[in-house]
Amino acid sequence: MNLKKGCLLTLADNNEYCIVDKITDKNDIYIFLVDINNNANILFGKLVDDRIVELNDPDELDRIIKIFYNNSYSDC
């Protein structure tokens, strides 16, 4: 599975997503995805056994979104 920024993935919902960003935190890989046909459909996922599993835990989502934010704006 190619998980570089800008690559496209088709997930189980049959939607095509673009990888906006990817981070590693505590040895886990997290992916920020946006549906290319509906940019309101965003997904934060975690790579588990070569599958992207959508994050649903509010505490984990809050922590990971902050890391993505800091990663995106660290050069500003």
PDB file of C-alpha atoms in Angstrom:
ATOM      1  CA  MET A   1       0.000   0.000   0.000  1.00  0.00           C
ATOM      2  CA  ASN A   2       1.450   3.353  -1.061  1.00  0.00           C
ATOM      3  CA  LEU A   3       0.934   5.823   1.801  1.00  0.00           C
ATOM      4  CA  LYS A   4       2.725   8.900   0.489  1.00  0.00           C
ATOM      5  CA  LYS A   5       1.127  12.344   0.585  1.00  0.00           C
ATOM      6  CA  GLY A   6      -0.987  12.956  -2.483  1.00  0.00           C
ATOM      7  CA  CYS A   7      -1.564   9.274  -3.270  1.00  0.00           C
ATOM      8  CA  LEU A   8      -5.099   8.022  -3.834  1.00  0.00           C
ATOM      9  CA  LEU A   9      -6.700   5.120  -1.977  1.00  0.00           C
ATOM     10  CA  THR A  10     -10.059   3.428  -2.392  1.00  0.00           C
ATOM     11  CA  LEU A  11     -11.406   2.340   0.982  1.00  0.00           C
ATOM     12  CA  ALA A  12     -14.091  -0.149   1.990  1.00  0.00           C
ATOM     13  CA  ASP A  13     -16.800   2.501   1.469  1.00  0.00           C
ATOM     14  CA  ASN A  14     -15.774   2.563  -2.238  1.00  0.00           C
ATOM     15  CA  ASN A  15     -14.832   6.238  -1.973  1.00  0.00           C
ATOM     16  CA  GLU A  16     -11.508   7.467  -3.315  1.00  0.00           C
ATOM     17  CA  TYR A  17      -9.410   9.380  -0.791  1.00  0.00           C
ATOM     18  CA  CYS A  18      -6.313  11.521  -1.129  1.00  0.00           C
ATOM     19  CA  ILE A  19      -3.651  11.255   1.567  1.00  0.00           C
ATOM     20  CA  VAL A  20      -3.305  14.777   2.944  1.00  0.00           C
ATOM     21  CA  ASP A  21      -0.754  13.915   5.609  1.00  0.00           C
ATOM     22  CA  LYS A  22       0.808  11.000   7.450  1.00  0.00           C
ATOM     23  CA  ILE A  23       2.455  11.014  10.879  1.00  0.00           C
ATOM     24  CA  THR A  24       4.059   8.526  13.213  1.00  0.00           C
ATOM     25  CA  ASP A  25       3.307   8.831  16.921  1.00  0.00           C
ATOM     26  CA  LYS A  26       4.323   6.306  19.564  1.00  0.00           C
ATOM     27  CA  ASN A  27       5.245   3.799  16.816  1.00  0.00           C
ATOM     28  CA  ASP A  28       1.760   4.065  15.273  1.00  0.00           C
ATOM     29  CA  ILE A  29       1.138   5.466  11.786  1.00  0.00           C
ATOM     30  CA  TYR A  30      -1.803   7.848  11.385  1.00  0.00           C
ATOM     31  CA  ILE A  31      -3.279   9.021   8.079  1.00  0.00           C
ATOM     32  CA  PHE A  32      -5.351  12.139   7.304  1.00  0.00           C
ATOM     33  CA  LEU A  33      -7.554  11.494   4.263  1.00  0.00           C
ATOM     34  CA  VAL A  34     -10.019  13.569   2.223  1.00  0.00           C
ATOM     35  CA  ASP A  35     -12.584  12.105  -0.166  1.00  0.00           C
ATOM     36  CA  ILE A  36     -11.705  13.479  -3.622  1.00  0.00           C
ATOM     37  CA  ASN A  37     -15.382  13.613  -4.668  1.00  0.00           C
ATOM     38  CA  ASN A  38     -16.718  15.107  -1.435  1.00  0.00           C
ATOM     39  CA  ASN A  39     -14.189  17.241   0.419  1.00  0.00           C
ATOM     40  CA  ALA A  40     -16.540  17.424   3.418  1.00  0.00           C
ATOM     41  CA  ASN A  41     -15.862  13.707   3.907  1.00  0.00           C
ATOM     42  CA  ILE A  42     -12.602  13.558   5.862  1.00  0.00           C
ATOM     43  CA  LEU A  43     -11.138  10.642   7.728  1.00  0.00           C
ATOM     44  CA  PHE A  44      -8.434  10.225  10.337  1.00  0.00           C
ATOM     45  CA  GLY A  45      -7.180   6.668  10.395  1.00  0.00           C
ATOM     46  CA  LYS A  46      -4.572   4.462  11.979  1.00  0.00           C
ATOM     47  CA  LEU A  47      -2.608   1.817  10.114  1.00  0.00           C
ATOM     48  CA  VAL A  48      -3.300  -1.557  11.735  1.00  0.00           C
ATOM     49  CA  ASP A  49      -2.102  -4.785  10.079  1.00  0.00           C
ATOM     50  CA  ASP A  50      -1.803  -3.042   6.681  1.00  0.00           C
ATOM     51  CA  ARG A  51      -5.364  -1.689   6.949  1.00  0.00           C
ATOM     52  CA  ILE A  52      -6.528   1.850   7.640  1.00  0.00           C
ATOM     53  CA  VAL A  53      -8.867   1.830  10.623  1.00  0.00           C
ATOM     54  CA  GLU A  54     -10.943   4.968  11.163  1.00  0.00           C
ATOM     55  CA  LEU A  55     -10.361   6.675  14.516  1.00  0.00           C
ATOM     56  CA  ASN A  56     -13.521   6.912  16.597  1.00  0.00           C
ATOM     57  CA  ASP A  57     -12.219   7.475  20.114  1.00  0.00           C
ATOM     58  CA  PRO A  58     -12.727  11.207  20.866  1.00  0.00           C
ATOM     59  CA  ASP A  59      -9.614  11.455  23.067  1.00  0.00           C
ATOM     60  CA  GLU A  60      -7.381   9.791  20.494  1.00  0.00           C
ATOM     61  CA  LEU A  61      -8.890  11.949  17.708  1.00  0.00           C
ATOM     62  CA  ASP A  62      -8.293  15.126  19.693  1.00  0.00           C
ATOM     63  CA  ARG A  63      -4.671  14.176  20.375  1.00  0.00           C
ATOM     64  CA  ILE A  64      -3.941  13.135  16.795  1.00  0.00           C
ATOM     65  CA  ILE A  65      -5.639  16.153  15.187  1.00  0.00           C
ATOM     66  CA  LYS A  66      -3.455  18.427  17.321  1.00  0.00           C
ATOM     67  CA  ILE A  67      -0.348  16.578  16.145  1.00  0.00           C
ATOM     68  CA  PHE A  68      -1.439  16.893  12.499  1.00  0.00           C
ATOM     69  CA  TYR A  69      -2.088  20.604  13.061  1.00  0.00           C
ATOM     70  CA  ASN A  70       1.292  21.199  14.672  1.00  0.00           C
ATOM     71  CA  ASN A  71       2.976  19.190  11.916  1.00  0.00           C
ATOM     72  CA  SER A  72       1.235  21.229   9.189  1.00  0.00           C
ATOM     73  CA  TYR A  73       2.001  24.632  10.636  1.00  0.00           C
ATOM     74  CA  SER A  74       5.428  24.033  12.124  1.00  0.00           C
ATOM     75  CA  ASP A  75       7.032  26.082   9.313  1.00  0.00           C
ATOM     76  CA  CYS A  76       4.774  29.141   9.776  1.00  0.00           C
TER      77      CYS A  76
END
